[in-house]
Coordinates of C-alpha atoms and ligand atoms in Angstrom, one line a residue:
M88 CA -166.4 18.4 112.7
C89 CA -166.7 17.1 116.1
G90 CA -165.4 18.2 119.2
I91 CA -163.1 16.4 121.8
F92 CA -162.4 17.4 125.3
G93 CA -160.4 15.3 127.9
L94 CA -158.9 16.0 131.2
I95 CA -156.6 14.1 133.7
T96 CA -155.7 15.5 136.9
K97 CA -153.8 14.9 140.3
E98 CA -155.7 17.4 141.9
K99 CA -158.2 16.3 144.6
D100 CA -161.6 17.7 144.8
L101 CA -161.9 19.0 141.1
P102 CA -165.2 18.7 139.6
V103 CA -163.8 16.7 136.8
A104 CA -167.0 15.6 134.8
R105 CA -168.2 19.3 135.1
L106 CA -164.9 20.9 133.8
I107 CA -164.9 18.2 130.9
R108 CA -168.5 19.1 130.1
E109 CA -167.7 22.7 130.2
G110 CA -164.8 22.4 128.0
L111 CA -166.8 20.4 125.6
E112 CA -169.5 23.2 125.4
R113 CA -166.9 25.4 124.1
L114 CA -166.3 23.2 121.3
E115 CA -170.0 22.6 120.4
Y116 CA -169.4 25.0 117.4
R117 CA -167.7 22.0 115.8
G118 CA -171.0 19.9 115.8
Y119 CA -174.1 19.4 118.0
D120 CA -176.0 16.4 116.9
S121 CA -175.2 14.4 120.0
A122 CA -172.8 14.3 122.9
G123 CA -171.4 12.1 125.6
I124 CA -168.6 11.4 128.3
A125 CA -166.7 8.4 129.4
M126 CA -164.9 8.5 132.8
V127 CA -162.6 5.9 134.4
N128 CA -164.3 5.0 137.6
K129 CA -162.8 2.4 140.0
G130 CA -161.8 -0.2 137.3
H131 CA -164.8 0.3 135.1
I132 CA -165.8 2.8 132.4
E133 CA -169.0 4.8 132.8
V134 CA -170.4 6.2 129.7
R135 CA -173.1 8.8 129.4
K136 CA -174.4 9.8 126.0
K137 CA -177.4 10.8 124.2
A138 CA -178.6 12.6 120.9
G139 CA -179.1 16.3 121.3
R140 CA -177.4 19.5 122.4
I141 CA -175.0 19.4 125.5
A142 CA -177.3 21.9 127.6
D143 CA -180.2 19.6 127.1
I144 CA -178.4 16.4 127.6
N145 CA -176.9 17.9 130.9
K146 CA -180.3 19.0 132.3
D147 CA -180.3 18.2 136.0
G148 CA -176.3 17.9 135.7
W149 CA -176.6 14.4 134.4
L150 CA -173.1 14.6 132.6
D151 CA -171.8 16.7 135.4
S152 CA -172.3 13.8 137.7
T153 CA -170.8 11.2 135.9
P154 CA -168.7 9.2 138.5
G155 CA -165.0 8.9 137.9
T156 CA -161.2 10.3 138.2
F157 CA -160.7 11.3 134.6
G158 CA -162.2 11.0 131.2
V159 CA -163.1 12.3 127.8
A160 CA -166.2 13.7 126.0
H161 CA -167.2 14.5 122.6
T162 CA -169.8 16.7 120.6
R163 CA -170.6 15.0 117.1
W164 CA -171.4 16.4 113.8
A165 CA -172.9 13.1 112.3
T166 CA -171.2 11.7 109.0
H167 CA -171.5 7.9 109.4
G168 CA -174.8 7.1 111.1
K169 CA -177.7 9.1 112.2
P170 CA -177.4 11.3 115.3
V171 CA -178.9 8.7 117.7
Y172 CA -177.7 7.2 121.1
N173 CA -175.9 4.2 119.4
N174 CA -173.8 6.4 117.2
A175 CA -173.0 9.1 119.7
H176 CA -169.4 8.8 121.2
P177 CA -167.8 7.7 123.3
H178 CA -167.6 4.3 121.7
V179 CA -166.7 1.1 123.7
D180 CA -165.0 -2.2 122.9
C181 CA -166.6 -5.7 123.5
T182 CA -165.3 -5.8 127.1
G183 CA -166.6 -2.3 127.9
K184 CA -163.1 -1.7 129.4
I185 CA -162.1 0.6 126.4
A186 CA -163.8 3.9 125.5
L187 CA -162.7 6.1 122.7
V188 CA -163.8 9.4 121.1
H189 CA -162.9 10.3 117.5
N190 CA -162.9 13.4 115.2
G191 CA -162.3 12.4 111.4
I192 CA -163.2 9.7 109.0
I193 CA -161.8 6.3 108.8
E194 CA -161.8 5.5 105.1
N195 CA -161.2 1.7 105.2
Y196 CA -163.7 1.0 108.2
Q197 CA -166.0 -1.2 106.1
D198 CA -163.2 -3.6 105.5
L199 CA -161.9 -3.3 109.0
R200 CA -165.4 -3.8 110.4
K201 CA -166.2 -7.0 108.2
E202 CA -162.6 -8.4 109.5
L203 CA -163.5 -7.7 113.1
A204 CA -167.0 -9.0 112.9
M205 CA -165.6 -12.2 111.5
R206 CA -163.4 -12.4 114.5
G207 CA -166.4 -12.2 116.8
H208 CA -166.6 -8.5 117.5
A209 CA -170.0 -7.2 118.3
F210 CA -170.6 -3.6 116.8
Q211 CA -173.4 -1.3 118.3
S212 CA -173.2 1.7 116.0
D213 CA -173.1 2.5 112.3
T214 CA -170.0 4.7 112.7
D215 CA -166.7 4.3 111.2
T216 CA -165.2 5.1 114.7
E217 CA -166.2 2.0 116.3
V218 CA -163.6 -0.1 114.5
F219 CA -161.0 1.7 116.8
P220 CA -162.1 0.2 120.2
H221 CA -162.1 -3.2 118.8
L222 CA -158.9 -2.8 117.2
I223 CA -157.3 -1.8 120.5
E224 CA -159.0 -4.6 122.2
E225 CA -157.4 -6.9 119.8
F226 CA -153.8 -5.7 120.4
M227 CA -154.3 -5.5 124.1
G228 CA -155.3 -9.1 123.8
K229 CA -151.9 -10.0 122.3
G230 CA -150.2 -8.5 125.4
F231 CA -149.6 -4.9 124.0
D232 CA -150.0 -2.2 126.6
L233 CA -152.6 0.6 126.0
K234 CA -150.1 3.1 124.1
D235 CA -148.8 0.2 121.8
S236 CA -152.1 -0.9 121.1
V237 CA -153.3 2.4 120.0
M238 CA -150.2 2.8 118.0
E239 CA -150.9 -0.5 116.1
A240 CA -154.5 0.2 115.7
V241 CA -154.1 3.6 114.1
K242 CA -151.5 1.9 111.6
R243 CA -154.5 -0.3 110.5
C244 CA -156.6 2.7 109.9
K245 CA -156.6 4.9 106.7
G246 CA -158.2 8.5 106.8
A247 CA -158.0 11.3 109.3
Y248 CA -158.5 11.0 113.2
G249 CA -158.1 12.8 116.4
I250 CA -158.6 10.2 118.9
V251 CA -158.7 9.9 122.7
V252 CA -158.6 6.5 124.4
I253 CA -159.1 5.7 128.2
H254 CA -159.0 2.3 129.5
A255 CA -160.7 0.9 133.1
D256 CA -157.6 -0.7 134.1
N257 CA -155.3 2.2 133.6
P258 CA -156.0 4.6 136.3
D259 CA -153.5 7.1 135.6
Y260 CA -153.1 7.9 131.7
M261 CA -155.1 8.4 128.5
V262 CA -153.7 8.2 125.0
V263 CA -154.3 10.5 122.2
A264 CA -153.4 10.3 118.4
R265 CA -153.8 12.4 115.4
K266 CA -153.6 12.4 111.6
E267 CA -155.3 15.3 109.5
S268 CA -157.5 16.0 112.3
P269 CA -156.9 18.6 115.1
L270 CA -155.9 17.7 118.6
V271 CA -154.0 20.0 121.1
I272 CA -153.0 19.6 124.5
G273 CA -153.0 21.8 127.4
I274 CA -150.9 21.2 130.5
I275 CA -150.4 22.7 134.1
P276 CA -147.2 21.1 134.7
G277 CA -147.1 18.5 137.6
K278 CA -151.1 18.8 137.9
T279 CA -153.3 18.5 135.2
T280 CA -153.4 17.6 131.4
F281 CA -156.1 18.4 128.9
C282 CA -156.7 17.5 125.3
A283 CA -159.2 19.1 122.9
S284 CA -160.1 20.0 119.2
D285 CA -158.8 23.5 119.6
I286 CA -157.1 25.8 122.0
P287 CA -159.8 28.0 123.4
A288 CA -161.5 25.0 124.8
F289 CA -158.8 24.8 127.6
L290 CA -158.1 28.5 127.6
P291 CA -159.9 29.4 130.9
L292 CA -157.9 26.4 132.6
T293 CA -154.4 26.9 131.2
R294 CA -152.3 28.9 128.7
E295 CA -149.7 26.4 128.2
A296 CA -150.2 24.2 125.2
I297 CA -148.6 21.6 123.0
V298 CA -149.6 20.9 119.3
L299 CA -149.6 17.2 118.4
D300 CA -148.5 16.7 114.9
D301 CA -149.9 14.2 112.4
N302 CA -148.7 10.8 113.0
E303 CA -148.0 11.4 116.5
I304 CA -149.2 9.6 119.6
A305 CA -149.1 10.9 123.3
V306 CA -149.5 9.5 126.6
L307 CA -151.2 12.1 129.0
R308 CA -150.7 11.9 132.7
P309 CA -151.7 14.4 135.2
G310 CA -149.5 17.4 134.4
E311 CA -147.1 15.3 132.2
V312 CA -147.1 14.4 128.4
E313 CA -145.0 12.0 126.4
I314 CA -145.0 12.2 122.7
Y315 CA -144.0 9.3 120.4
R316 CA -144.0 9.0 116.4
V317 CA -146.4 6.4 115.3
K318 CA -144.2 4.9 112.5
S319 CA -141.0 4.4 114.5
G320 CA -142.1 4.6 118.1
E321 CA -139.6 6.9 119.0
R322 CA -140.1 9.4 121.5
I323 CA -139.8 12.9 120.7
Q324 CA -139.5 16.4 122.6
N325 CA -142.5 18.3 123.5
N326 CA -142.9 21.7 122.2
H327 CA -144.6 23.7 124.7
F328 CA -145.8 27.3 123.9
Q329 CA -147.9 30.1 126.0
V330 CA -151.1 30.9 124.2
N331 CA -151.5 34.6 123.9
Y332 CA -155.3 34.7 122.9
S333 CA -157.3 36.8 125.1
I334 CA -159.5 34.6 127.6
D335 CA -162.5 36.6 126.1
A336 CA -162.0 34.6 123.1
A337 CA -163.8 31.7 124.4
Q338 CA -166.6 33.8 126.2
K339 CA -169.4 35.9 125.0
V340 CA -167.8 38.9 126.6
L341 CA -166.0 41.9 124.9
D342 CA -164.5 44.8 126.8
G343 CA -166.5 43.9 129.8
K344 CA -170.1 43.8 127.9
A345 CA -171.8 40.4 127.6
Y346 CA -173.4 39.4 124.4
K347 CA -176.1 37.3 123.5
W348 CA -174.4 35.5 120.8
F349 CA -170.8 34.8 119.8
M350 CA -171.5 36.2 116.1
H351 CA -172.5 39.4 117.4
K352 CA -169.4 39.8 119.7
E353 CA -167.1 38.4 116.8
L354 CA -168.5 41.2 114.5
H355 CA -167.7 43.8 117.1
E356 CA -164.2 42.6 117.0
V357 CA -163.5 43.3 113.5
P358 CA -162.1 46.8 113.8
R359 CA -159.4 45.7 116.3
K360 CA -158.9 42.6 114.1
I361 CA -158.2 44.6 111.2
R362 CA -155.9 46.9 113.2
D363 CA -153.8 43.9 114.5
Q364 CA -153.6 42.5 110.8
M365 CA -152.2 45.8 109.5
S366 CA -149.2 45.6 112.1
M367 CA -148.1 42.1 110.6
T368 CA -144.4 42.0 109.9
Q369 CA -142.9 43.1 106.7
D370 CA -140.9 40.1 106.3
R371 CA -143.9 37.9 105.8
L372 CA -145.5 40.2 103.4
D373 CA -142.3 40.4 101.4
S374 CA -141.8 36.6 100.9
F375 CA -145.2 36.0 100.3
A376 CA -145.6 38.8 97.7
Q377 CA -142.2 37.8 96.1
A378 CA -143.4 34.2 95.8
I379 CA -146.4 35.4 93.8
L380 CA -144.3 37.6 91.6
D381 CA -141.9 34.7 91.0
A382 CA -144.3 32.1 90.0
D383 CA -145.3 31.7 86.3
H384 CA -148.9 30.4 87.1
V385 CA -150.9 31.5 90.2
F386 CA -154.0 29.7 91.4
I387 CA -156.2 30.7 94.7
T388 CA -158.3 28.2 96.2
A389 CA -160.7 27.9 99.5
A390 CA -164.1 26.9 100.4
G391 CA -167.4 28.9 101.5
T392 CA -166.7 32.2 103.0
A393 CA -162.9 31.8 102.6
F394 CA -163.4 31.4 98.9
Y395 CA -165.3 34.6 98.8
A396 CA -162.6 36.4 100.6
A397 CA -160.2 34.6 98.1
L398 CA -162.1 36.4 95.3
A399 CA -161.7 39.8 96.9
G400 CA -158.0 39.1 97.5
K401 CA -157.2 37.8 93.9
F402 CA -159.0 41.0 92.5
Q403 CA -156.6 43.2 94.5
M404 CA -153.5 41.2 94.0
T405 CA -153.9 41.3 90.1
R406 CA -155.2 45.0 90.2
F407 CA -151.8 46.1 92.1
G408 CA -149.5 44.6 89.8
G409 CA -149.5 41.0 90.5
P410 CA -150.2 38.2 87.9
Y411 CA -153.6 37.0 86.7
I412 CA -154.7 34.5 89.4
Q413 CA -157.1 31.7 88.7
A414 CA -159.7 31.1 91.5
I415 CA -160.9 27.5 91.8
L416 CA -163.0 26.2 94.7
C417 CA -160.9 23.6 96.6
S418 CA -163.4 21.0 96.2
E419 CA -163.1 21.3 92.4
F420 CA -159.5 21.7 92.3
I421 CA -158.4 18.1 91.5
D422 CA -161.0 17.8 88.6
A423 CA -160.6 21.4 87.3
V424 CA -156.6 21.3 87.2
P425 CA -155.6 17.9 85.9
E426 CA -152.2 19.1 84.9
M427 CA -150.0 22.0 86.6
K428 CA -147.1 23.7 84.8
P429 CA -143.8 24.0 86.4
N430 CA -143.3 27.0 88.6
S431 CA -147.0 27.1 89.5
L432 CA -148.3 28.6 92.9
V433 CA -151.3 27.9 95.0
I434 CA -152.8 30.4 97.5
A435 CA -155.0 28.6 100.0
V436 CA -157.2 30.7 102.3
S437 CA -158.7 29.1 105.3
Q438 CA -159.8 30.0 108.7
S439 CA -159.4 26.7 110.4
G440 CA -156.5 25.4 108.4
E441 CA -158.1 22.0 108.5
T442 CA -160.8 22.1 105.8
A443 CA -160.5 18.8 104.0
D444 CA -160.9 19.9 100.7
T445 CA -158.6 22.8 100.9
I446 CA -155.9 20.4 102.4
E447 CA -156.6 17.9 99.5
A448 CA -156.1 20.7 96.9
V449 CA -152.9 22.0 98.1
R450 CA -151.5 18.5 98.9
Y451 CA -152.4 17.6 95.2
A452 CA -150.6 20.7 93.9
R453 CA -147.7 20.2 96.0
E454 CA -147.0 16.4 95.8
K455 CA -148.1 15.8 92.3
F456 CA -146.8 18.9 90.6
G457 CA -144.3 20.4 92.9
A458 CA -146.3 23.7 93.3
K459 CA -145.4 26.3 95.8
I460 CA -148.1 26.8 98.6
C461 CA -148.9 30.1 100.1
S462 CA -151.6 30.1 102.8
I463 CA -153.5 32.6 104.7
V464 CA -154.8 30.9 107.8
N465 CA -156.2 31.9 111.1
V466 CA -155.2 28.9 113.3
V467 CA -151.4 28.8 114.3
G468 CA -150.2 25.0 113.9
S469 CA -153.0 24.0 111.7
S470 CA -152.8 21.2 109.1
L471 CA -152.6 23.8 106.2
T472 CA -149.8 25.7 107.8
R473 CA -147.7 22.4 107.7
Y474 CA -148.2 22.0 103.9
S475 CA -147.3 25.5 103.1
D476 CA -144.1 27.1 102.1
E477 CA -145.2 30.5 103.0
V478 CA -147.9 31.3 105.7
I479 CA -149.6 34.6 106.6
I480 CA -151.3 34.1 109.9
T481 CA -154.6 36.1 110.1
T482 CA -155.2 37.9 113.4
A483 CA -158.9 37.0 113.8
G484 CA -158.2 35.2 116.8
P485 CA -160.6 32.2 117.7
E486 CA -163.7 32.4 115.8
I487 CA -166.5 30.5 117.7
A488 CA -169.6 31.3 115.6
V489 CA -169.9 28.6 113.2
A490 CA -170.5 31.2 110.3
S491 CA -167.3 32.9 109.5
Q492 CA -167.1 36.6 109.8
K493 CA -164.2 38.2 111.4
A494 CA -162.0 35.8 109.6
Y495 CA -163.3 36.8 106.3
C496 CA -162.4 40.5 107.1
T497 CA -158.8 39.8 108.2
Q498 CA -158.3 37.3 105.2
I499 CA -159.1 40.2 102.7
T500 CA -157.2 42.6 104.9
A501 CA -154.1 40.4 104.7
M502 CA -154.5 39.9 100.9
S503 CA -154.9 43.5 100.4
L504 CA -151.6 44.1 102.3
V505 CA -150.0 41.4 100.0
A506 CA -151.5 43.3 96.9
L507 CA -149.9 46.6 98.1
R508 CA -146.4 45.0 98.9
I509 CA -146.8 43.4 95.2
A510 CA -147.5 47.0 94.0
E511 CA -144.1 48.1 95.8
L512 CA -142.0 45.2 94.6
S513 CA -143.3 45.4 91.2
H514 CA -142.8 49.3 91.1
K515 CA -146.0 49.8 89.3
Y516 CA -147.1 52.4 91.7
D517 CA -145.2 55.2 93.3
P518 CA -144.4 55.0 97.2
A519 CA -146.7 57.9 98.2
Q520 CA -149.8 56.3 96.2
I521 CA -149.1 53.0 97.8
E522 CA -149.0 54.8 101.2
A523 CA -152.2 56.3 100.7
F524 CA -153.9 53.1 99.9
R525 CA -152.4 51.5 102.8
K526 CA -153.8 54.5 105.1
A527 CA -157.2 53.8 103.4
L528 CA -156.9 50.1 104.2
L529 CA -156.3 50.9 107.9
D530 CA -159.1 53.6 107.8
T531 CA -161.6 50.6 107.2
A532 CA -161.4 49.7 111.0
D533 CA -162.7 53.4 111.8
V534 CA -165.4 53.0 109.1
I535 CA -166.5 49.7 110.8
D536 CA -166.4 51.3 114.2
H537 CA -168.8 53.9 113.0
L538 CA -171.1 51.1 111.4
I539 CA -171.3 49.4 114.7
I540 CA -172.2 52.4 116.5
E541 CA -175.1 52.8 114.1
E542 CA -175.8 49.1 113.7
G543 CA -179.4 49.7 114.6
K544 CA -180.1 51.1 111.2
I545 CA -178.7 47.9 109.6
R546 CA -181.2 45.9 111.7
E547 CA -184.1 48.1 110.8
I548 CA -183.4 47.3 107.0
G549 CA -182.7 43.6 107.7
L550 CA -186.3 43.3 109.4
K551 CA -187.8 44.5 106.1
I552 CA -186.6 41.3 104.3
A553 CA -186.6 39.0 107.3
H554 CA -189.6 37.0 106.1
A555 CA -188.8 36.9 102.4
D556 CA -188.5 33.5 100.8
N557 CA -186.0 34.4 98.2
I558 CA -183.6 37.2 97.9
Y559 CA -181.0 38.1 95.2
F560 CA -177.8 39.7 95.7
L561 CA -176.3 41.5 92.7
A562 CA -172.8 43.3 92.4
R563 CA -169.9 43.8 89.9
G564 CA -166.2 43.6 90.5
L565 CA -165.0 43.8 93.8
G566 CA -168.2 44.1 95.3
Q567 CA -169.2 40.5 94.1
A568 CA -167.1 39.0 97.1
A569 CA -169.3 41.1 99.4
S570 CA -172.6 40.1 97.7
L571 CA -171.5 36.5 97.7
E572 CA -170.7 36.6 101.4
G573 CA -174.0 38.5 102.2
A574 CA -176.0 35.9 100.5
L575 CA -174.3 32.9 102.0
K576 CA -174.6 34.4 105.4
L577 CA -178.2 34.9 105.1
K578 CA -178.7 31.5 103.7
E579 CA -176.7 29.6 106.5
I580 CA -178.0 31.5 109.6
A581 CA -181.4 32.9 108.6
Y582 CA -182.3 29.9 106.4
I583 CA -183.4 32.2 103.7
H584 CA -183.0 31.2 100.0
T585 CA -180.6 33.7 98.4
E586 CA -178.4 33.7 95.4
A587 CA -175.8 35.9 94.5
Y588 CA -175.0 36.9 90.8
A589 CA -172.8 38.9 88.8
A590 CA -175.2 41.9 88.2
G591 CA -174.4 41.7 84.5
E592 CA -175.6 38.0 84.4
S593 CA -178.8 38.7 86.1
K594 CA -180.6 39.6 82.8
H595 CA -179.4 36.2 81.5
G596 CA -182.1 34.3 83.3
P597 CA -182.6 35.4 87.1
I598 CA -184.5 38.3 86.0
A599 CA -187.4 35.8 85.0
L600 CA -188.2 35.6 88.8
I601 CA -188.7 39.2 89.5
E602 CA -192.0 40.4 90.2
E603 CA -193.5 43.1 92.7
G604 CA -191.7 43.2 96.0
F605 CA -188.9 40.6 95.1
P606 CA -186.0 41.8 97.3
I607 CA -182.5 42.3 95.5
V608 CA -179.5 43.6 97.4
F609 CA -177.1 45.5 95.3
V610 CA -173.6 46.0 96.5
A611 CA -172.8 49.5 95.0
I612 CA -169.2 50.2 95.6
P613 CA -168.6 53.5 93.7
D614 CA -165.8 52.3 91.6
Q615 CA -165.5 51.9 87.8
T616 CA -168.4 49.4 88.0
Y617 CA -171.1 52.0 89.4
D618 CA -172.6 53.3 86.3
R619 CA -173.1 49.8 84.7
L620 CA -174.5 48.8 88.0
I621 CA -177.1 51.5 87.9
G622 CA -178.4 50.0 84.6
N623 CA -178.9 46.7 86.4
I624 CA -180.6 48.4 89.2
M625 CA -183.1 50.0 86.8
E626 CA -183.9 46.8 85.1
M627 CA -184.9 45.0 88.3
K628 CA -186.6 48.1 89.6
S629 CA -188.8 48.5 86.4
R630 CA -190.1 44.9 86.9
G631 CA -191.3 45.5 90.6
G632 CA -188.1 44.4 92.4
M633 CA -187.5 45.9 95.9
I634 CA -184.2 47.5 95.8
I635 CA -181.8 47.5 98.8
S636 CA -178.8 49.0 98.2
V637 CA -175.3 49.3 100.0
V638 CA -173.8 52.5 99.2
A639 CA -171.4 55.0 99.9
D640 CA -172.3 57.5 102.4
Y641 CA -172.1 60.4 99.9
D642 CA -173.9 58.4 97.4
S643 CA -177.1 60.0 95.4
K644 CA -177.6 58.2 92.1
V645 CA -178.2 54.7 93.5
T646 CA -179.9 56.2 96.6
E647 CA -182.5 57.6 94.4
I648 CA -183.5 54.7 92.7
S649 CA -183.4 52.5 95.8
D650 CA -186.2 51.7 98.3
Y651 CA -183.8 51.5 101.2
T652 CA -180.0 52.0 101.6
I653 CA -177.3 51.0 103.9
R654 CA -174.6 53.6 103.8
I655 CA -171.0 53.1 104.4
P656 CA -168.9 56.2 105.8
I657 CA -165.9 55.7 103.4
A658 CA -164.0 58.9 102.2
N659 CA -164.8 60.0 98.6
S660 CA -161.5 59.0 97.4
P661 CA -159.9 56.5 94.8
E662 CA -158.0 54.8 97.5
A663 CA -160.9 54.5 100.1
I664 CA -163.0 53.1 97.3
A665 CA -160.3 50.7 96.2
M666 CA -160.1 49.4 99.9
A667 CA -163.9 49.2 100.7
A668 CA -164.5 45.5 100.1
V669 CA -164.4 44.7 103.9
P670 CA -166.9 47.5 105.0
F671 CA -169.3 46.7 102.4
A672 CA -169.3 43.0 103.2
F673 CA -169.3 43.8 107.2
V674 CA -172.7 45.3 106.9
L675 CA -174.3 42.3 105.1
Q676 CA -172.8 40.0 107.6
T677 CA -174.3 42.1 110.3
M678 CA -177.7 42.3 108.6
A679 CA -177.8 38.5 108.4
Y680 CA -176.9 38.2 112.0
F681 CA -179.9 40.6 113.0
I682 CA -182.3 38.8 110.8
A683 CA -181.4 35.3 112.2
D684 CA -181.8 36.8 115.8
S685 CA -185.0 38.6 115.0
K686 CA -186.3 35.1 113.8
G687 CA -185.4 33.5 117.0
L688 CA -182.7 31.3 115.4
D689 CA -179.3 30.5 116.9
P690 CA -176.9 32.3 114.8
D691 CA -173.8 30.7 116.4
K692 CA -174.9 27.2 115.7
P693 CA -177.0 27.1 112.5
R694 CA -178.5 23.5 111.6
N695 CA -176.5 21.1 109.7
L696 CA -173.4 22.9 109.8
A697 CA -170.2 22.6 111.5
K698 CA -167.1 25.1 111.9
S699 CA -164.4 23.0 110.7
V700 CA -165.2 20.7 107.8
T701 CA -163.0 17.8 107.7
V702 CA -164.7 15.7 105.6
K703 CA -164.5 15.8 101.6
Ligands
LIG919 C1 -169.4 30.3 106.1 C2 -168.3 29.4 106.7 C3 -167.8 28.2 105.7 C4 -166.2 28.3 105.7 C5 -165.8 27.1 104.8 C6 -164.2 27.0 105.0 O1 -169.8 31.2 107.1 O2 -167.8 29.7 107.6 O3 -168.2 28.6 104.4 O4 -165.7 29.4 105.3 O5 -166.3 26.0 105.5 O6 -163.8 27.0 106.2 P1 -162.3 27.3 106.5 O7 -162.2 28.8 106.4 O8 -162.0 26.9 108.0 O9 -161.3 26.6 105.6

C-alpha cells in the first residue's frame, strides 16, 4: 500500500528526478491512485503531484524535470481521502519547508489534527499523513534539528508508518523512519543513498541494502547511513547485505525475452521457482516440521491467495501424518479464536510478510497466548519474519504483478515439503515412499514447463468464457485450493464475478442459478474425490451448464461429460496425483491472465487493489 522512493547523491550530473520517478514506477504495484515528488532546490521545496498513474502524470517529463538536488516520491493507494490532488503525497507543513511521504496509517490522526489545528496549523488534505509535517514543524520550532523532530513526531503517532522527510534548509540529508510499514535503504558507499518500500525498486542502481527495523530512524546522506532507535535515541550498527535477486526481477524480461506484462513473465518463472524451493535446506524443514508435531493445537492463517495456498498446505500436512490444522482467515482470527490453549502454534502464510491482518493475528496469538509462530513468507526481513519463531522463505523472488501467482506456487511447494518432512519424522510412511512423493513434487516443475509451452490451448479455452458475467468454480478436497485461487484470479484481474464452492455444497443453493450456457469450471484432480465430483458435474450438466474441466492428461470420464478440458500432463501415479495442487492451479492463474489481456485490461495493476495490504 503506497510506494516510496527517495534518492540523495554526491554525484554531479545525475538525472536525480528522473531516477526517482523510475524507482517509483517500479513500486507502482503498491498503489496507483496518485503520485508526486518533492525535491530540495536551493533552499526551498519543489513539489509536483497529481491524481492518476505515474506515466500519465509524467507526460512531457513533468516529474522528471522537477528541479532540485535530492528528493523523495510517492505513489498512493488511497485510504484516508479520495485520490485527488490535495490528498496526493508529498505533504508539506505550514512553512512549506518540510515535505514528507508516508506509507501506513496513523490511527490517532484525528486527535492530533484537532490539537494541531487549535494551535493554528492549516491542513490542506483529508489524509492521516498530514499531521506528520505539522508535528515536525512544531518540534523544529522548539529548536530540535530535523532528525530529533522526526523522532519526537513519530513518538506522538500511533499506528503504522514508513516515512521519508526532507527539509529545504538541510541540503545534504533526509530522514526516514519506520514502524510496521516496510522501508529499505540502498547504498552506493560514499556516493549515493536510496530509500524505498522494497528492494527491487533500487535493484537496477545498487545491490547493497540495509533493512530498517520497526521503531528505527535513519539519517541518509549521500552514500552514508546513520541509524538510531526511536525510544532511546541510541545509535546502532547498520547491517548491510548484498541482495542476490536477479536484476530481471524488476523488469519485464526473462531469459532475454521481453514480456508485455509482469504477470505473464512471473507465471513463466514458476518452474524454476519450484525447483529453487525444492532445494531448501533440511535444517529449516526439520525445525518447522518438528514444531508442528510438538504443538497440541495448530492453526493456519493468511489472506487472499495466500489463504488458498494455506488450505492446500494444511491438507498436505495433515494427510502426511501431521495434526489436524484449523484454517482461519487472518482478518477473522481474533474474533474466531477468543482463547488459545497452551502449546498452540500458528502457521502464517504471506507473500509480502506485511499484510496487516496477518501480522495482527500472529501478534495476538503470540503476545496474548504465547503461541509459537511458524511463517511461510516471501520477503526476507519483512515484519512477519520478525514475529516468527520459525521461518521458511519462499523462493518466488520479487513478485511485481499485484495478483499473486508464483508466490502461491512456491508456498504450496514449501508446505508440501514440510508435509513430507512430517511424514518422515512421524514414521508414518516408509522412506522409499516419501522419496517417490518428493520426486513427484519436483516433477511438477516439468509439468508446468509443458503447460507453458502449450499455453495457447489455455488461452483458447479462456476466450470461450471471457465475456461471461458469472462463473462457478467447483472442486473437492485438495482441488478446492486451486478452484478458489482460479476464481479469485479471474475476479480480480478480469473483473468477472466468480464464486468457488465445495462441489458437494453446490446443490445446496448455487445450483439455482444454473441455466443453459452458465459456465462452471471443475477442478478434477483424479484422487479419491474424482467419482463424487463426476456426480456434481452431471448435476450441473443436466441443467444446461457449460462444463470446463481441468483434468489429468490421461483422463477420459470427466472429459466425456465436459464441453472443454484443460489437460495437465501429470503421471498416472498416486504420488503425482497427491502433488498435483500447483499445476492444477497454475492453469487457472494462466487462464485468468489471458482473459484479462484479451479484454484489454492491465493484469499487473487491477483496479482498487494493491500488492501489500497494510491496512486492517
Ligand atoms: C490475490 C492476492 C492477495 C494476497 C493477499 C495476501 O492475487 O495477491 O489476495 O494474496 O493480499 O497478501 P500476502 O500474501 O502478501 O500476505
